[in-house]
Coordinates of C-alpha atoms and ligand atoms in Angstrom, one line a residue:
M4 CA -23.4 -95.9 25.1
A5 CA -25.7 -98.1 27.3
K6 CA -28.7 -96.0 26.3
K7 CA -27.9 -96.1 22.7
Y8 CA -26.8 -99.7 22.1
K9 CA -27.6 -101.9 25.1
K10 CA -30.6 -104.2 24.6
K11 CA -30.5 -106.2 27.8
N12 CA -28.4 -107.5 30.7
K13 CA -27.0 -111.0 30.4
G14 CA -25.7 -113.5 32.9
C15 CA -24.5 -117.0 33.6
F16 CA -27.1 -119.7 34.2
N17 CA -29.2 -119.2 37.3
C18 CA -27.3 -116.0 38.4
N19 CA -29.5 -113.2 39.4
I20 CA -26.7 -110.5 39.1
N21 CA -26.6 -110.7 35.3
C22 CA -23.3 -108.7 35.1
S23 CA -22.9 -108.9 31.4
R24 CA -24.8 -107.1 28.6
Y25 CA -26.0 -107.6 25.1
Y26 CA -25.8 -104.9 22.5
I27 CA -26.8 -104.1 18.9
T28 CA -25.2 -101.4 16.7
P29 CA -25.9 -100.7 13.0
E30 CA -23.0 -103.0 12.2
V31 CA -22.8 -105.8 14.8
E32 CA -24.5 -107.4 17.7
S33 CA -22.7 -109.2 20.5
E34 CA -22.4 -109.9 24.2
G35 CA -20.3 -107.5 26.3
P36 CA -18.2 -105.6 26.1
E37 CA -16.3 -106.4 29.3
Y38 CA -14.7 -103.4 31.0
E39 CA -11.2 -104.4 29.9
T40 CA -12.1 -104.7 26.2
L41 CA -13.9 -101.3 26.3
C42 CA -11.0 -99.6 27.9
S43 CA -8.4 -101.4 25.8
F44 CA -10.2 -100.3 22.6
S45 CA -11.0 -96.7 23.7
S46 CA -8.8 -94.7 26.2
R47 CA -5.9 -97.1 26.0
I48 CA -5.4 -96.4 22.3
G49 CA -6.7 -92.9 22.0
N50 CA -10.0 -93.9 20.4
Q51 CA -13.2 -91.9 21.1
D52 CA -15.4 -93.8 18.7
L53 CA -17.2 -96.3 21.1
E54 CA -19.2 -97.9 18.2
F55 CA -15.8 -98.9 16.8
A56 CA -14.8 -100.4 20.2
L57 CA -18.1 -102.5 20.1
K58 CA -17.2 -103.7 16.6
M59 CA -13.8 -104.7 17.7
N60 CA -15.2 -106.5 20.8
Q61 CA -17.5 -108.6 18.5
Y62 CA -14.7 -109.4 16.1
L63 CA -12.0 -110.3 18.7
N64 CA -14.5 -112.5 20.6
T65 CA -15.5 -114.3 17.4
M66 CA -11.8 -114.8 16.4
G67 CA -10.7 -115.9 20.0
V68 CA -8.2 -113.1 20.4
D69 CA -7.5 -111.6 23.9
S70 CA -8.7 -108.1 23.6
L71 CA -6.7 -106.9 26.6
S72 CA -3.3 -108.0 25.2
M73 CA -4.3 -106.8 21.7
G74 CA -5.1 -103.4 23.0
E75 CA -1.9 -103.2 25.0
T76 CA 0.3 -104.1 22.0
I77 CA -1.4 -101.3 19.9
G78 CA -1.1 -98.8 22.8
W79 CA 2.6 -99.7 23.2
A80 CA 3.2 -99.1 19.5
M81 CA 1.3 -95.8 19.6
E82 CA 3.3 -94.6 22.5
C83 CA 6.6 -95.6 20.9
V84 CA 5.6 -93.7 17.8
E85 CA 4.6 -90.6 19.8
K86 CA 8.0 -90.7 21.6
G87 CA 9.8 -91.0 18.3
I88 CA 11.3 -94.4 19.0
F89 CA 9.7 -96.0 16.0
T90 CA 8.1 -94.8 12.7
R91 CA 5.7 -96.3 10.3
D92 CA 8.6 -98.0 8.5
D93 CA 9.1 -100.2 11.6
F94 CA 5.5 -101.4 11.4
D95 CA 4.9 -102.5 7.7
G96 CA 4.0 -98.9 6.8
L97 CA 1.1 -98.7 9.3
D98 CA 0.6 -95.3 10.9
F99 CA 0.4 -95.9 14.7
T100 CA -0.8 -92.4 15.6
W101 CA -3.1 -92.4 18.7
G102 CA -6.6 -93.3 17.7
N103 CA -5.9 -94.2 14.0
L104 CA -8.9 -96.5 13.5
E105 CA -7.7 -97.7 10.1
T106 CA -4.4 -98.9 11.6
I107 CA -6.1 -100.5 14.6
Q108 CA -8.5 -102.5 12.4
T109 CA -5.7 -103.5 10.0
I110 CA -3.3 -104.7 12.7
V111 CA -6.0 -106.7 14.4
E112 CA -6.9 -108.4 11.1
R113 CA -3.2 -109.1 10.5
V114 CA -2.9 -110.7 13.9
V115 CA -5.9 -112.9 13.2
N116 CA -4.6 -113.9 9.8
M117 CA -0.9 -114.0 11.0
E118 CA 0.2 -111.7 8.2
G119 CA 3.4 -109.6 8.1
I120 CA 4.0 -107.6 11.3
G121 CA 0.8 -109.2 12.7
Q122 CA 2.8 -112.3 13.4
E123 CA 5.0 -110.2 15.8
F124 CA 2.0 -108.5 17.4
A125 CA 0.4 -111.9 18.0
R126 CA 3.3 -112.7 20.4
G127 CA 2.5 -109.8 22.7
T128 CA 4.1 -106.7 24.0
R129 CA 7.1 -108.3 25.7
H130 CA 8.1 -110.0 22.5
L131 CA 7.7 -106.9 20.5
A132 CA 9.7 -104.7 22.9
Q133 CA 12.5 -107.3 23.3
T134 CA 12.9 -107.8 19.6
M135 CA 12.5 -104.2 18.5
G136 CA 14.5 -102.7 21.4
K137 CA 15.6 -99.1 21.3
G138 CA 14.4 -98.5 24.9
S139 CA 10.8 -99.5 24.0
E140 CA 10.9 -102.1 26.8
K141 CA 10.2 -99.2 29.2
Y142 CA 6.8 -98.7 27.7
A143 CA 5.7 -102.3 27.6
L144 CA 3.1 -102.8 30.3
H145 CA 3.4 -106.4 31.1
V146 CA 4.5 -108.7 34.0
K147 CA 6.2 -112.0 33.1
G148 CA 5.0 -111.5 29.5
L149 CA 1.3 -111.0 30.3
D150 CA -0.1 -107.6 29.7
V151 CA -1.6 -105.8 32.7
I152 CA -5.2 -104.7 32.8
C153 CA -6.4 -101.1 32.5
G154 CA -6.5 -100.7 36.3
D155 CA -3.5 -98.5 37.0
P156 CA -1.9 -99.9 40.1
R157 CA -0.5 -96.6 41.3
G158 CA -3.9 -95.9 42.7
I159 CA -4.7 -99.4 43.9
K160 CA -1.6 -100.7 45.6
A161 CA -2.7 -104.2 46.5
F162 CA -3.6 -104.8 42.9
G163 CA -0.1 -103.7 42.1
L164 CA 1.3 -106.4 44.3
T165 CA -1.1 -108.9 42.8
Y166 CA 0.1 -108.2 39.3
A167 CA 3.7 -108.6 40.5
I168 CA 3.4 -111.9 42.3
A169 CA 0.8 -113.6 40.0
S170 CA 2.3 -116.9 38.7
R171 CA 1.1 -116.4 35.1
G172 CA 2.1 -112.7 34.9
G173 CA 0.1 -109.5 35.2
D174 CA -3.1 -111.2 36.4
H175 CA -5.5 -109.3 38.6
L176 CA -7.7 -112.3 39.1
R177 CA -4.9 -114.1 41.0
A178 CA -6.0 -112.3 44.1
E179 CA -8.3 -109.5 43.1
P180 CA -7.9 -107.6 46.4
F181 CA -11.1 -105.7 46.0
F182 CA -11.2 -105.2 49.8
E183 CA -8.8 -102.3 49.5
L184 CA -11.5 -100.3 47.7
T185 CA -14.2 -100.8 50.3
N186 CA -13.3 -98.3 53.1
R187 CA -14.2 -101.1 55.6
F188 CA -11.6 -99.8 58.0
E189 CA -12.7 -101.6 61.2
E190 CA -12.9 -104.9 59.4
A191 CA -9.4 -104.2 57.9
E192 CA -8.0 -103.7 61.4
K193 CA -9.6 -106.9 62.7
R194 CA -8.5 -109.1 59.8
F195 CA -5.3 -107.6 58.5
G196 CA -4.0 -105.7 61.6
T197 CA -4.3 -102.2 60.1
R198 CA -7.0 -99.9 58.9
D199 CA -4.7 -99.1 55.9
A200 CA -5.6 -102.5 54.3
A201 CA -8.9 -100.8 53.3
N202 CA -7.2 -97.7 52.0
R203 CA -6.4 -98.1 48.3
L204 CA -3.5 -95.6 48.3
S205 CA -1.6 -97.2 51.2
D206 CA 0.9 -100.0 50.8
N207 CA 0.7 -100.9 54.5
G208 CA -1.0 -104.2 55.3
K209 CA -1.4 -105.0 51.6
A210 CA 0.9 -108.0 51.6
K211 CA -1.3 -109.6 54.3
L212 CA -4.4 -108.7 52.4
V213 CA -3.1 -110.1 49.1
E214 CA -1.8 -113.3 50.7
F215 CA -5.3 -113.9 52.1
T216 CA -7.3 -112.9 48.9
E217 CA -4.9 -115.1 46.8
R218 CA -6.1 -118.1 48.9
Q219 CA -9.7 -116.9 48.7
A220 CA -9.4 -116.5 44.9
L221 CA -8.0 -120.0 44.5
L222 CA -10.9 -121.4 46.6
T223 CA -13.5 -119.7 44.4
D224 CA -11.8 -121.3 41.4
C225 CA -11.7 -124.8 43.1
L226 CA -15.4 -124.5 43.9
T227 CA -16.0 -123.3 40.3
M228 CA -17.7 -120.3 41.8
C229 CA -17.9 -116.8 40.3
K230 CA -15.1 -114.5 41.6
N231 CA -17.5 -111.6 41.5
V232 CA -19.4 -113.2 44.3
G233 CA -17.0 -115.4 46.3
L234 CA -14.1 -113.0 46.2
S235 CA -15.0 -109.4 45.3
M236 CA -18.1 -109.5 47.5
D237 CA -16.1 -111.3 50.1
V238 CA -18.7 -114.0 50.6
L239 CA -16.6 -117.1 50.7
D240 CA -14.5 -118.2 53.7
F241 CA -12.7 -121.4 54.5
D242 CA -15.3 -122.7 57.0
L243 CA -18.1 -122.1 54.6
A244 CA -16.2 -123.9 51.9
S245 CA -15.5 -126.8 54.1
D246 CA -19.3 -127.1 54.9
L247 CA -20.0 -127.2 51.2
L248 CA -17.3 -129.7 50.5
R249 CA -18.4 -132.0 53.4
A250 CA -22.0 -131.8 52.2
G251 CA -21.0 -132.6 48.6
T252 CA -18.4 -135.3 49.2
G253 CA -19.1 -136.8 52.7
L254 CA -15.4 -136.4 53.5
A255 CA -14.1 -134.8 56.7
F256 CA -13.2 -131.4 55.4
T257 CA -12.5 -128.6 58.0
G258 CA -11.7 -124.9 57.4
D259 CA -8.1 -125.6 58.5
R260 CA -7.7 -128.6 56.1
V261 CA -9.1 -126.5 53.2
D262 CA -6.7 -123.6 54.1
T263 CA -3.7 -126.0 54.3
A264 CA -4.6 -127.4 50.9
L265 CA -4.8 -123.9 49.4
K266 CA -1.4 -122.9 50.8
N267 CA 0.2 -126.1 49.5
C268 CA -1.3 -125.5 46.1
I269 CA 0.2 -121.9 45.9
T270 CA 3.6 -123.2 47.1
N271 CA 3.6 -125.9 44.4
D272 CA 2.6 -123.3 41.8
R273 CA 5.6 -121.2 42.9
L274 CA 8.0 -124.2 42.8
M275 CA 6.8 -125.0 39.2
N276 CA 7.5 -121.4 38.2
I277 CA 11.0 -121.6 39.7
D278 CA 11.6 -124.8 37.6
F279 CA 10.5 -122.8 34.5
G280 CA 13.1 -120.2 35.4
V281 CA 11.1 -117.5 37.2
T282 CA 13.1 -115.6 39.8
A283 CA 12.4 -112.8 42.3
K284 CA 13.4 -110.3 39.6
D285 CA 10.3 -111.3 37.7
D286 CA 8.0 -110.4 40.6
T287 CA 7.9 -106.7 39.7
L288 CA 5.9 -104.1 37.8
P289 CA 6.6 -102.1 34.6
H290 CA 8.8 -99.1 35.1
R291 CA 5.9 -96.6 34.7
F292 CA 4.2 -97.9 37.8
T293 CA 7.2 -97.8 40.0
H294 CA 9.0 -94.7 38.8
E295 CA 6.5 -92.3 37.2
P296 CA 4.2 -90.7 39.7
L297 CA 0.7 -89.8 38.5
T298 CA 0.4 -86.1 37.7
E299 CA -3.2 -85.4 38.5
G300 CA -6.4 -86.8 40.0
D301 CA -7.2 -88.5 43.3
S302 CA -4.1 -90.7 43.0
K303 CA -1.7 -87.8 42.2
D304 CA 2.0 -88.4 43.1
Q305 CA 1.5 -92.1 43.6
V306 CA 3.8 -94.9 42.5
V307 CA 3.9 -98.5 43.8
P308 CA 6.8 -99.4 46.2
V309 CA 6.7 -102.9 44.7
R310 CA 10.1 -104.2 45.9
D311 CA 9.2 -103.7 49.6
M312 CA 5.7 -105.0 49.1
V313 CA 6.9 -108.2 47.4
K314 CA 9.5 -108.7 50.3
D315 CA 6.6 -108.4 52.8
Y316 CA 4.6 -110.9 50.8
Y317 CA 7.5 -113.4 50.7
K318 CA 7.9 -113.1 54.5
I319 CA 4.3 -113.8 55.1
K320 CA 4.4 -116.8 52.9
G321 CA 7.5 -118.1 54.7
W322 CA 9.6 -118.0 51.6
D323 CA 13.2 -116.8 51.6
E324 CA 14.3 -113.4 50.3
H325 CA 14.6 -114.8 46.7
G326 CA 11.0 -115.9 46.8
V327 CA 11.9 -119.6 47.2
P328 CA 9.6 -121.7 49.5
K329 CA 11.6 -123.2 52.4
K330 CA 11.7 -126.9 52.8
S331 CA 9.2 -128.0 55.5
Ligands
SF4_415 S1 -19.9 -113.6 35.9 FE1 -20.6 -114.0 38.0 S2 -21.9 -112.2 38.6 FE2 -21.7 -112.2 36.4 S3 -23.5 -113.3 35.6 FE3 -21.8 -114.8 35.8 S4 -22.1 -115.8 37.8 FE4 -23.3 -113.8 37.8

């Protein structure tokens, strides 16, 4: 696809990584696609026509629609039809067979124009599954109403914990614990007390890793820094950030002060979510990731023991067993 359509790399101002791309097809030209869009409009919905995925990328970006959630709602509908839970009569006559490009294009346009069943799809997978029922909730891949990315957490356990505890739902950027994919075993032992923290298939040490990278992620956001660099490349630490803040503001920042501020911020975020009605029951993963082991590949037989991982995470945060921060 890159050989055929990519014209150049693109990047943010002054960045020499240039992690984005620009492409031209016979029908459209646009920036991207991001990995999640490409996956959401190809393998996630049974589509092998990558030119079509590029067309959807351009259209969704122009219309301001989240391609990841759009792809998941379509994938959910297709799986429900495959399993015989729903038929085309349940979807305004649209045939949600895997990879049906006509249906995909039509439902996307109906969402954009808020027409017919498009009004329901626009509200996401959780809404669709809750209102249409018949056991379809089991196939809705969301956390707290936000659809999860295409990275299957059964093979990346710290990411699984991240989706589960993220305050706005299945959000990998909450902590993006890329470290678990690095095989930096000695570094893992030094920083997180176990070599397993650098083993993507292990759940051991992952609560400690996620609790750390959650703060590191927040720090990159606060410094308006790119997460690819500050977090995924593990460049940013609290002392370095305090040096930058001291230089920029003249105020007496230290690594410890920065870290305390980050911890307080995460606690306040949690307290707000509790006010909005979020409980420990919401800190979980879709049924598939906790009960259906993968059947092949390098992550064969894996599921995510999310309950125990979340408990470990609460303990490290100093929260009670219901995920409620203790009064200090
Ligand atoms: S997203 Fe990050 S790595 Fe990519 S071009 Fe922008 S600053 Fe560079």
